[in-house]
């Protein structure tokens, strides 16, 4: 059934129909569409626009459609134009003429704006749960690895020693920000478009605030033209998801490096790796690579939705139908990646010995050797130069700073004494970094306490 046959004299052509239709993808929000319709007729009856019996018949019909769709007794007609027409036509076929009153004081423009908001609001909730589960997995790793030493890198060159807890803690902060972005979006988007009509409201005495409250919105959207054509929240969500994916992708890149023969910092669980069809020795980090790869599609969604919106005059234009497929894909992709990533990191084994060994070489304690000199009265710039010469000496001899004799130290600077070895030990280097935010276990313990509280709330 077409909702708009009256004005038309020709049947349109099948290609046009298919091009125009959105049923193949907007059917995923049939629940939201029905929920919105029930709220709408409930309000219509409260306002005396529908009789109570009419409301009851319509609500009963809609509830029947919902439960039949859930059980599979009813399937969605793929030749319908969109989910809104499908539900309305099905309602009319079930309850008769009274069903034709459902669309009183409503347009598909405010209807689709509502459905999308309801759908996205639920999905934001699910994304938030998945990010929270990832945070919990990361927190467990942190709690267990306050004294697991590893090199910290800048420029992918060993820089200074840190702990695994500290390194993972950096990702924890990123995903915390992701959660707060999601909750900001949810709060800002939570106004109800229903009752905006096609663009200019309606002449019926609707109670829009009532409808909004039935649907758990904070209130009704205050400008009907904006209400039907606002897709800002989708842009914000695409941006938040792109950021989540960027974080997952950076982390994946590290997992891939750490899992390589060169690093051997982690071993992936068999369930999260794959073999090679030809090379029997291989255990590949495919999941991490796929997460890194799928980041591209989510970035694509952000670019697409921004581009779709950039030239649209007020108010509704059909371009906006293009908001759905890419946002749905981005949501599915981000949710899938979050869930798999959490499974992967919480089952991977850390090779603490390899991490420690790696932290012991590569002169990660050079800064601490310079600090030692500074603590003995040498100006930092001079200390930097002296340690530079120590490093050069070690490189030439193929040894580390810890392996130099005191005589060798003294030959370069007489300031060095026997306590230099203690001062540049891995343990000292890490434990002395106790300023807030630093890897020292005492500092990290405090930060972790805060995280534990945060996740418990
Ligand atoms: N399928 C449409 C969309 O997703 C629904 C709104 C249709 N409105 C209209 N005026 N054609 O945007």
GROMACS .gro file of C-alpha atoms and ligand atoms in nm:
model
  469
    1UNK     CA    1   0.000   0.000   0.000
    2UNK     CA    2   0.125   0.348  -0.082
    3UNK     CA    3   0.055   0.613   0.180
    4UNK     CA    4   0.029   0.884  -0.081
    5UNK     CA    5  -0.162   0.742  -0.379
    6UNK     CA    6  -0.427   1.015  -0.395
    7UNK     CA    7  -0.238   1.278  -0.588
    8UNK     CA    8  -0.080   1.038  -0.834
    9UNK     CA    9  -0.217   0.913  -1.164
   10UNK     CA   10   0.060   0.683  -1.284
   11UNK     CA   11   0.204   0.379  -1.115
   12UNK     CA   12   0.569   0.454  -1.067
   13UNK     CA   13   0.829   0.229  -1.203
   14UNK     CA   14   0.977  -0.060  -1.013
   15UNK     CA   15   1.334   0.073  -1.025
   16UNK     CA   16   1.217   0.400  -0.876
   17UNK     CA   17   1.032   0.215  -0.605
   18UNK     CA   18   1.336   0.019  -0.509
   19UNK     CA   19   1.560   0.324  -0.517
   20UNK     CA   20   1.321   0.515  -0.296
   21UNK     CA   21   1.244   0.241  -0.047
   22UNK     CA   22   1.410   0.207   0.291
   23UNK     CA   23   1.231  -0.103   0.422
   24UNK     CA   24   1.540  -0.322   0.375
   25UNK     CA   25   1.722  -0.128   0.643
   26UNK     CA   26   1.468   0.069   0.848
   27UNK     CA   27   1.285  -0.252   0.942
   28UNK     CA   28   1.537  -0.284   1.219
   29UNK     CA   29   1.351  -0.025   1.419
   30UNK     CA   30   1.002  -0.174   1.407
   31UNK     CA   31   0.994  -0.185   1.788
   32UNK     CA   32   1.067   0.184   1.814
   33UNK     CA   33   0.815   0.265   1.541
   34UNK     CA   34   0.538   0.078   1.722
   35UNK     CA   35   0.634   0.222   2.060
   36UNK     CA   36   0.618   0.573   1.913
   37UNK     CA   37   0.277   0.506   1.757
   38UNK     CA   38   0.136   0.377   2.084
   39UNK     CA   39   0.256   0.690   2.264
   40UNK     CA   40   0.113   0.906   1.987
   41UNK     CA   41  -0.239   0.758   2.000
   42UNK     CA   42  -0.231   0.759   2.380
   43UNK     CA   43  -0.172   1.134   2.363
   44UNK     CA   44  -0.436   1.178   2.091
   45UNK     CA   45  -0.695   1.014   2.315
   46UNK     CA   46  -0.594   1.216   2.620
   47UNK     CA   47  -0.650   1.529   2.411
   48UNK     CA   48  -0.989   1.409   2.293
   49UNK     CA   49  -0.869   1.384   1.934
   50UNK     CA   50  -0.938   1.009   1.938
   51UNK     CA   51  -1.203   0.830   2.141
   52UNK     CA   52  -1.078   0.598   2.412
   53UNK     CA   53  -1.223   0.295   2.229
   54UNK     CA   54  -1.042   0.399   1.913
   55UNK     CA   55  -0.717   0.429   2.103
   56UNK     CA   56  -0.771   0.088   2.260
   57UNK     CA   57  -0.838  -0.079   1.925
   58UNK     CA   58  -0.531   0.080   1.770
   59UNK     CA   59  -0.306  -0.001   2.064
   60UNK     CA   60  -0.428  -0.360   2.069
   61UNK     CA   61  -0.363  -0.388   1.696
   62UNK     CA   62  -0.014  -0.243   1.730
   63UNK     CA   63   0.069  -0.472   2.021
   64UNK     CA   64  -0.047  -0.768   1.816
   65UNK     CA   65   0.178  -0.664   1.527
   66UNK     CA   66   0.471  -0.626   1.766
   67UNK     CA   67   0.428  -0.965   1.924
   68UNK     CA   68   0.375  -1.135   1.588
   69UNK     CA   69   0.691  -0.975   1.454
   70UNK     CA   70   0.881  -1.090   1.763
   71UNK     CA   71   0.761  -1.448   1.732
   72UNK     CA   72   0.801  -1.458   1.356
   73UNK     CA   73   0.429  -1.515   1.299
   74UNK     CA   74   0.437  -1.196   1.093
   75UNK     CA   75   0.722  -1.113   0.860
   76UNK     CA   76   0.803  -0.776   0.715
   77UNK     CA   77   0.689  -0.726   0.358
   78UNK     CA   78   1.003  -0.645   0.160
   79UNK     CA   79   0.800  -0.463  -0.104
   80UNK     CA   80   0.670  -0.204   0.145
   81UNK     CA   81   0.819   0.143   0.108
   82UNK     CA   82   0.939   0.173   0.465
   83UNK     CA   83   0.871   0.041   0.814
   84UNK     CA   84   0.621   0.321   0.883
   85UNK     CA   85   0.401   0.232   0.586
   86UNK     CA   86   0.434  -0.137   0.660
   87UNK     CA   87   0.312  -0.104   1.020
   88UNK     CA   88   0.028   0.132   0.924
   89UNK     CA   89  -0.092  -0.093   0.641
   90UNK     CA   90  -0.074  -0.400   0.863
   91UNK     CA   91  -0.267  -0.216   1.135
   92UNK     CA   92  -0.543  -0.119   0.893
   93UNK     CA   93  -0.568  -0.473   0.764
   94UNK     CA   94  -0.605  -0.596   1.123
   95UNK     CA   95  -0.834  -0.337   1.284
   96UNK     CA   96  -1.005  -0.183   0.982
   97UNK     CA   97  -1.091   0.182   0.930
   98UNK     CA   98  -1.005   0.293   1.281
   99UNK     CA   99  -0.642   0.214   1.192
  100UNK     CA  100  -0.657   0.497   0.941
  101UNK     CA  101  -0.669   0.740   1.234
  102UNK     CA  102  -0.323   0.646   1.359
  103UNK     CA  103  -0.149   0.904   1.147
  104UNK     CA  104  -0.363   1.196   1.272
  105UNK     CA  105  -0.141   1.492   1.358
  106UNK     CA  106   0.173   1.316   1.251
  107UNK     CA  107   0.402   1.301   0.949
  108UNK     CA  108   0.657   1.041   0.856
  109UNK     CA  109   0.910   1.320   0.899
  110UNK     CA  110   0.860   1.354   1.273
  111UNK     CA  111   0.793   0.979   1.293
  112UNK     CA  112   1.125   0.878   1.138
  113UNK     CA  113   1.308   1.141   1.342
  114UNK     CA  114   1.154   0.984   1.653
  115UNK     CA  115   1.226   0.624   1.552
  116UNK     CA  116   1.587   0.698   1.480
  117UNK     CA  117   1.631   0.877   1.809
  118UNK     CA  118   1.470   0.595   2.006
  119UNK     CA  119   1.684   0.341   1.824
  120UNK     CA  120   2.007   0.531   1.868
  121UNK     CA  121   1.931   0.603   2.234
  122UNK     CA  122   1.906   0.229   2.303
  123UNK     CA  123   2.223   0.162   2.108
  124UNK     CA  124   2.413   0.429   2.301
  125UNK     CA  125   2.314   0.239   2.613
  126UNK     CA  126   2.454  -0.083   2.468
  127UNK     CA  127   2.774   0.084   2.351
  128UNK     CA  128   2.817   0.222   2.701
  129UNK     CA  129   2.782  -0.125   2.855
  130UNK     CA  130   3.042  -0.264   2.615
  131UNK     CA  131   3.289   0.016   2.689
  132UNK     CA  132   3.231  -0.041   3.060
  133UNK     CA  133   3.306  -0.413   3.022
  134UNK     CA  134   3.627  -0.327   2.844
  135UNK     CA  135   3.720  -0.087   3.124
  136UNK     CA  136   3.658  -0.364   3.378
  137UNK     CA  137   3.886  -0.600   3.188
  138UNK     CA  138   4.156  -0.334   3.171
  139UNK     CA  139   4.122  -0.256   3.540
  140UNK     CA  140   4.179  -0.623   3.626
  141UNK     CA  141   4.499  -0.624   3.422
  142UNK     CA  142   4.611  -0.305   3.595
  143UNK     CA  143   4.542  -0.437   3.944
  144UNK     CA  144   4.751  -0.745   3.870
  145UNK     CA  145   5.044  -0.568   3.711
  146UNK     CA  146   5.144  -0.274   3.927
  147UNK     CA  147   5.499  -0.407   3.936
  148UNK     CA  148   5.523  -0.565   3.593
  149UNK     CA  149   5.803  -0.365   3.436
  150UNK     CA  150   5.814  -0.286   3.069
  151UNK     CA  151   5.976  -0.024   2.849
  152UNK     CA  152   5.778   0.288   2.777
  153UNK     CA  153   5.829   0.415   2.424
  154UNK     CA  154   5.841   0.743   2.239
  155UNK     CA  155   5.893   0.731   1.862
  156UNK     CA  156   5.865   0.353   1.911
  157UNK     CA  157   6.211   0.377   2.071
  158UNK     CA  158   6.260   0.263   2.426
  159UNK     CA  159   6.239   0.571   2.643
  160UNK     CA  160   6.188   0.513   3.015
  161UNK     CA  161   6.066   0.215   3.211
  162UNK     CA  162   5.699   0.200   3.305
  163UNK     CA  163   5.471  -0.075   3.430
  164UNK     CA  164   5.210  -0.271   3.243
  165UNK     CA  165   4.949  -0.123   3.477
  166UNK     CA  166   5.058   0.225   3.377
  167UNK     CA  167   5.060   0.149   3.005
  168UNK     CA  168   4.714  -0.010   3.019
  169UNK     CA  169   4.603   0.282   3.235
  170UNK     CA  170   4.656   0.515   2.940
  171UNK     CA  171   4.393   0.320   2.745
  172UNK     CA  172   4.171   0.317   3.049
  173UNK     CA  173   4.167   0.698   3.042
  174UNK     CA  174   4.084   0.698   2.669
  175UNK     CA  175   3.787   0.467   2.712
  176UNK     CA  176   3.668   0.664   3.013
  177UNK     CA  177   3.650   0.971   2.792
  178UNK     CA  178   3.461   0.763   2.535
  179UNK     CA  179   3.200   0.681   2.795
  180UNK     CA  180   3.161   1.040   2.892
  181UNK     CA  181   3.122   1.140   2.527
  182UNK     CA  182   2.844   0.883   2.487
  183UNK     CA  183   2.661   1.013   2.791
  184UNK     CA  184   2.693   1.374   2.669
  185UNK     CA  185   2.537   1.277   2.337
  186UNK     CA  186   2.254   1.092   2.504
  187UNK     CA  187   2.175   1.389   2.723
  188UNK     CA  188   2.187   1.644   2.442
  189UNK     CA  189   1.981   1.441   2.195
  190UNK     CA  190   1.705   1.360   2.440
  191UNK     CA  191   1.428   1.584   2.305
  192UNK     CA  192   1.121   1.442   2.136
  193UNK     CA  193   1.050   1.537   1.773
  194UNK     CA  194   0.701   1.386   1.765
  195UNK     CA  195   0.432   1.643   1.699
  196UNK     CA  196   0.658   1.850   1.476
  197UNK     CA  197   0.456   1.712   1.186
  198UNK     CA  198   0.603   1.745   0.840
  199UNK     CA  199   0.783   2.067   0.941
  200UNK     CA  200   0.534   2.318   1.081
  201UNK     CA  201   0.359   2.141   1.366
  202UNK     CA  202  -0.012   2.066   1.337
  203UNK     CA  203  -0.345   2.234   1.395
  204UNK     CA  204  -0.460   1.963   1.636
  205UNK     CA  205  -0.430   2.039   2.006
  206UNK     CA  206  -0.143   1.794   2.066
  207UNK     CA  207   0.022   1.768   2.405
  208UNK     CA  208   0.377   1.725   2.291
  209UNK     CA  209   0.527   1.732   2.639
  210UNK     CA  210   0.301   1.442   2.735
  211UNK     CA  211   0.414   1.234   2.436
  212UNK     CA  212   0.773   1.321   2.521
  213UNK     CA  213   0.730   1.199   2.878
  214UNK     CA  214   0.565   0.874   2.763
  215UNK     CA  215   0.876   0.807   2.558
  216UNK     CA  216   1.126   0.898   2.834
  217UNK     CA  217   1.247   1.217   2.673
  218UNK     CA  218   1.349   1.518   2.879
  219UNK     CA  219   1.103   1.730   2.682
  220UNK     CA  220   0.966   1.812   2.338
  221UNK     CA  221   1.193   1.960   2.070
  222UNK     CA  222   1.120   2.333   2.060
  223UNK     CA  223   1.139   2.409   1.689
  224UNK     CA  224   0.941   2.189   1.455
  225UNK     CA  225   1.163   2.254   1.153
  226UNK     CA  226   1.474   2.164   1.346
  227UNK     CA  227   1.298   1.867   1.507
  228UNK     CA  228   1.241   1.695   1.172
  229UNK     CA  229   1.577   1.780   1.020
  230UNK     CA  230   1.822   1.758   1.309
  231UNK     CA  231   2.076   1.482   1.261
  232UNK     CA  232   2.346   1.640   1.479
  233UNK     CA  233   2.323   1.357   1.728
  234UNK     CA  234   2.411   1.108   1.454
  235UNK     CA  235   2.714   1.314   1.361
  236UNK     CA  236   2.816   1.330   1.725
  237UNK     CA  237   2.761   0.958   1.767
  238UNK     CA  238   2.958   0.877   1.452
  239UNK     CA  239   3.236   1.095   1.584
  240UNK     CA  240   3.230   0.928   1.926
  241UNK     CA  241   3.233   0.584   1.761
  242UNK     CA  242   3.518   0.689   1.531
  243UNK     CA  243   3.710   0.791   1.841
  244UNK     CA  244   3.636   0.460   2.016
  245UNK     CA  245   3.757   0.279   1.704
  246UNK     CA  246   4.069   0.495   1.688
  247UNK     CA  247   4.147   0.395   2.047
  248UNK     CA  248   4.079   0.028   1.975
  249UNK     CA  249   4.292   0.053   1.664
  250UNK     CA  250   4.591   0.201   1.846
  251UNK     CA  251   4.559  -0.067   2.111
  252UNK     CA  252   4.529  -0.334   1.841
  253UNK     CA  253   4.845  -0.208   1.679
  254UNK     CA  254   5.027  -0.255   2.010
  255UNK     CA  255   4.882  -0.601   2.061
  256UNK     CA  256   5.004  -0.692   1.713
  257UNK     CA  257   5.352  -0.561   1.790
  258UNK     CA  258   5.361  -0.725   2.133
  259UNK     CA  259   5.250  -1.056   1.986
  260UNK     CA  260   5.527  -1.049   1.724
  261UNK     CA  261   5.840  -1.262   1.746
  262UNK     CA  262   6.046  -0.950   1.797
  263UNK     CA  263   5.862  -0.841   2.112
  264UNK     CA  264   5.701  -1.154   2.256
  265UNK     CA  265   5.537  -0.945   2.527
  266UNK     CA  266   5.205  -1.125   2.494
  267UNK     CA  267   5.062  -1.450   2.378
  268UNK     CA  268   4.714  -1.437   2.234
  269UNK     CA  269   4.470  -1.703   2.337
  270UNK     CA  270   4.413  -1.963   2.065
  271UNK     CA  271   4.049  -1.857   2.047
  272UNK     CA  272   4.152  -1.507   1.940
  273UNK     CA  273   4.414  -1.596   1.683
  274UNK     CA  274   4.425  -1.787   1.360
  275UNK     CA  275   4.671  -2.006   1.176
  276UNK     CA  276   4.816  -1.992   0.830
  277UNK     CA  277   4.709  -2.224   0.552
  278UNK     CA  278   5.071  -2.276   0.449
  279UNK     CA  279   5.303  -2.182   0.734
  280UNK     CA  280   5.248  -2.424   1.022
  281UNK     CA  281   5.434  -2.214   1.280
  282UNK     CA  282   5.200  -1.915   1.249
  283UNK     CA  283   4.963  -1.780   1.508
  284UNK     CA  284   4.826  -1.463   1.364
  285UNK     CA  285   4.658  -1.173   1.549
  286UNK     CA  286   4.371  -1.153   1.300
  287UNK     CA  287   4.119  -1.015   1.547
  288UNK     CA  288   4.340  -0.721   1.637
  289UNK     CA  289   4.412  -0.663   1.268
  290UNK     CA  290   4.043  -0.671   1.181
  291UNK     CA  291   3.959  -0.423   1.455
  292UNK     CA  292   4.233  -0.196   1.319
  293UNK     CA  293   4.098  -0.245   0.968
  294UNK     CA  294   3.732  -0.189   1.051
  295UNK     CA  295   3.815   0.149   1.195
  296UNK     CA  296   3.806   0.274   0.837
  297UNK     CA  297   3.435   0.202   0.790
  298UNK     CA  298   3.341   0.387   1.105
  299UNK     CA  299   3.546   0.689   0.996
  300UNK     CA  300   3.364   0.652   0.665
  301UNK     CA  301   3.026   0.682   0.838
  302UNK     CA  302   3.131   1.009   1.000
  303UNK     CA  303   3.246   1.155   0.669
  304UNK     CA  304   2.931   1.033   0.493
  305UNK     CA  305   2.682   1.175   0.739
  306UNK     CA  306   2.863   1.509   0.752
  307UNK     CA  307   2.858   1.521   0.374
  308UNK     CA  308   2.493   1.421   0.345
  309UNK     CA  309   2.392   1.702   0.579
  310UNK     CA  310   2.608   1.982   0.449
  311UNK     CA  311   2.384   2.109   0.171
  312UNK     CA  312   2.036   2.031   0.296
  313UNK     CA  313   1.798   2.327   0.310
  314UNK     CA  314   1.538   2.325   0.585
  315UNK     CA  315   1.352   2.117   0.662
  316UNK     CA  316   1.319   1.744   0.579
  317UNK     CA  317   1.473   1.625   0.253
  318UNK     CA  318   1.497   1.268   0.137
  319UNK     CA  319   1.875   1.283   0.150
  320UNK     CA  320   1.829   1.220   0.519
  321UNK     CA  321   1.718   0.865   0.457
  322UNK     CA  322   2.087   0.808   0.386
  323UNK     CA  323   2.162   0.855   0.756
  324UNK     CA  324   2.055   0.502   0.838
  325UNK     CA  325   2.264   0.239   0.667
  326UNK     CA  326   2.595   0.394   0.753
  327UNK     CA  327   2.504   0.470   1.112
  328UNK     CA  328   2.366   0.118   1.159
  329UNK     CA  329   2.683  -0.028   1.012
  330UNK     CA  330   2.901   0.192   1.229
  331UNK     CA  331   2.707   0.094   1.542
  332UNK     CA  332   2.722  -0.278   1.457
  333UNK     CA  333   3.090  -0.255   1.376
  334UNK     CA  334   3.184  -0.063   1.689
  335UNK     CA  335   2.981  -0.292   1.914
  336UNK     CA  336   3.130  -0.602   1.756
  337UNK     CA  337   3.484  -0.470   1.784
  338UNK     CA  338   3.439  -0.368   2.148
  339UNK     CA  339   3.306  -0.710   2.247
  340UNK     CA  340   3.579  -0.902   2.064
  341UNK     CA  341   3.853  -0.674   2.184
  342UNK     CA  342   3.747  -0.722   2.547
  343UNK     CA  343   3.753  -1.098   2.498
  344UNK     CA  344   4.095  -1.080   2.338
  345UNK     CA  345   4.266  -0.864   2.601
  346UNK     CA  346   4.115  -1.046   2.894
  347UNK     CA  347   4.244  -1.382   2.769
  348UNK     CA  348   4.586  -1.280   2.647
  349UNK     CA  349   4.888  -1.382   2.855
  350UNK     CA  350   5.157  -1.131   2.937
  351UNK     CA  351   5.514  -1.250   2.920
  352UNK     CA  352   5.643  -1.056   3.221
  353UNK     CA  353   5.999  -1.183   3.186
  354UNK     CA  354   6.026  -1.067   2.826
  355UNK     CA  355   5.884  -0.728   2.917
  356UNK     CA  356   6.126  -0.687   3.201
  357UNK     CA  357   6.421  -0.799   2.990
  358UNK     CA  358   6.324  -0.551   2.726
  359UNK     CA  359   6.300  -0.273   2.985
  360UNK     CA  360   6.648  -0.360   3.113
  361UNK     CA  361   6.819  -0.292   2.784
  362UNK     CA  362   6.790  -0.001   2.550
  363UNK     CA  363   6.913   0.250   2.813
  364UNK     CA  364   6.570   0.316   2.956
  365UNK     CA  365   6.750   0.422   3.276
  366UNK     CA  366   6.965   0.688   3.109
  367UNK     CA  367   6.743   0.971   3.235
  368UNK     CA  368   6.775   0.833   3.586
  369UNK     CA  369   7.154   0.826   3.554
  370UNK     CA  370   7.140   1.194   3.461
  371UNK     CA  371   6.906   1.262   3.753
  372UNK     CA  372   7.163   1.091   3.979
  373UNK     CA  373   7.424   1.345   3.870
  374UNK     CA  374   7.180   1.632   3.918
  375UNK     CA  375   7.114   1.511   4.272
  376UNK     CA  376   7.490   1.533   4.325
  377UNK     CA  377   7.509   1.894   4.216
  378UNK     CA  378   7.575   1.859   3.842
  379UNK     CA  379   7.359   2.096   3.631
  380UNK     CA  380   7.109   1.895   3.422
  381UNK     CA  381   7.248   2.003   3.085
  382UNK     CA  382   7.598   1.885   3.184
  383UNK     CA  383   7.455   1.565   3.330
  384UNK     CA  384   7.276   1.499   3.000
  385UNK     CA  385   7.610   1.531   2.817
  386UNK     CA  386   7.791   1.302   3.058
  387UNK     CA  387   7.529   1.029   3.032
  388UNK     CA  388   7.533   1.067   2.655
  389UNK     CA  389   7.902   0.981   2.668
  390UNK     CA  390   7.828   0.683   2.896
  391UNK     CA  391   7.574   0.555   2.644
  392UNK     CA  392   7.820   0.594   2.359
  393UNK     CA  393   8.080   0.402   2.561
  394UNK     CA  394   7.832   0.124   2.635
  395UNK     CA  395   7.717   0.101   2.274
  396UNK     CA  396   8.080   0.063   2.170
  397UNK     CA  397   8.138  -0.216   2.421
  398UNK     CA  398   7.799  -0.378   2.373
  399UNK     CA  399   7.699  -0.348   2.739
  400UNK     CA  400   7.431  -0.172   2.942
  401UNK     CA  401   7.474   0.105   3.199
  402UNK     CA  402   7.427  -0.147   3.480
  403UNK     CA  403   7.717  -0.352   3.349
  404UNK     CA  404   7.979  -0.076   3.363
  405UNK     CA  405   8.235  -0.092   3.644
  406UNK     CA  406   8.268   0.197   3.887
  407UNK     CA  407   8.611   0.270   3.741
  408UNK     CA  408   8.459   0.305   3.399
  409UNK     CA  409   8.196   0.541   3.544
  410UNK     CA  410   8.454   0.746   3.723
  411UNK     CA  411   8.668   0.774   3.413
  412UNK     CA  412   8.381   0.968   3.257
  413UNK     CA  413   8.270   1.156   3.569
  414UNK     CA  414   8.424   1.138   3.916
  415UNK     CA  415   8.085   1.221   4.070
  416UNK     CA  416   7.964   0.860   4.035
  417UNK     CA  417   7.981   0.640   4.344
  418UNK     CA  418   7.876   0.285   4.421
  419UNK     CA  419   7.514   0.386   4.481
  420UNK     CA  420   7.474   0.455   4.108
  421UNK     CA  421   7.378   0.090   4.054
  422UNK     CA  422   7.090   0.113   4.297
  423UNK     CA  423   6.986   0.452   4.153
  424UNK     CA  424   6.952   0.318   3.800
  425UNK     CA  425   6.801  -0.020   3.881
  426UNK     CA  426   6.473  -0.087   3.707
  427UNK     CA  427   6.293  -0.107   4.039
  428UNK     CA  428   6.422   0.232   4.152
  429UNK     CA  429   6.352   0.393   3.816
  430UNK     CA  430   5.987   0.294   3.838
  431UNK     CA  431   5.928   0.321   4.211
  432UNK     CA  432   6.066   0.672   4.235
  433UNK     CA  433   5.815   0.803   3.984
  434UNK     CA  434   5.549   0.877   4.239
  435UNK     CA  435   5.396   1.201   4.115
  436UNK     CA  436   5.028   1.179   4.034
  437UNK     CA  437   4.982   1.005   3.699
  438UNK     CA  438   5.328   0.848   3.699
  439UNK     CA  439   5.397   0.470   3.689
  440UNK     CA  440   5.532   0.434   4.046
  441UNK     CA  441   5.316   0.162   4.208
  442UNK     CA  442   5.228   0.380   4.508
  443UNK     CA  443   5.099   0.656   4.280
  444UNK     CA  444   4.919   0.411   4.054
  445UNK     CA  445   4.754   0.237   4.347
  446UNK     CA  446   4.582   0.564   4.441
  447UNK     CA  447   4.465   0.624   4.085
  448UNK     CA  448   4.335   0.268   4.058
  449UNK     CA  449   4.133   0.312   4.377
  450UNK     CA  450   3.954   0.599   4.206
  451UNK     CA  451   3.890   0.389   3.896
  452UNK     CA  452   3.747   0.106   4.106
  453UNK     CA  453   3.505   0.345   4.270
  454UNK     CA  454   3.411   0.494   3.937
  455UNK     CA  455   3.321   0.158   3.783
  456UNK     CA  456   3.136   0.045   4.094
  457UNK     CA  457   2.904   0.349   4.081
  458LIG     N1  458   1.215   0.656   0.485
  458LIG     C1  459   1.217   0.795   0.517
  458LIG     C2  460   1.348   0.833   0.586
  458LIG     O1  461   1.416   0.746   0.628
  458LIG     C3  462   1.103   0.827   0.605
  458LIG     C4  463   1.052   0.965   0.595
  458LIG     C5  464   0.981   0.982   0.470
  458LIG     N2  465   0.932   1.113   0.456
  458LIG     C6  466   0.905   1.166   0.338
  458LIG     N3  467   0.863   1.287   0.338
  458LIG     N4  468   0.922   1.099   0.230
  458LIG     O2  469   1.386   0.945   0.597
   0.00000   0.00000   0.00000
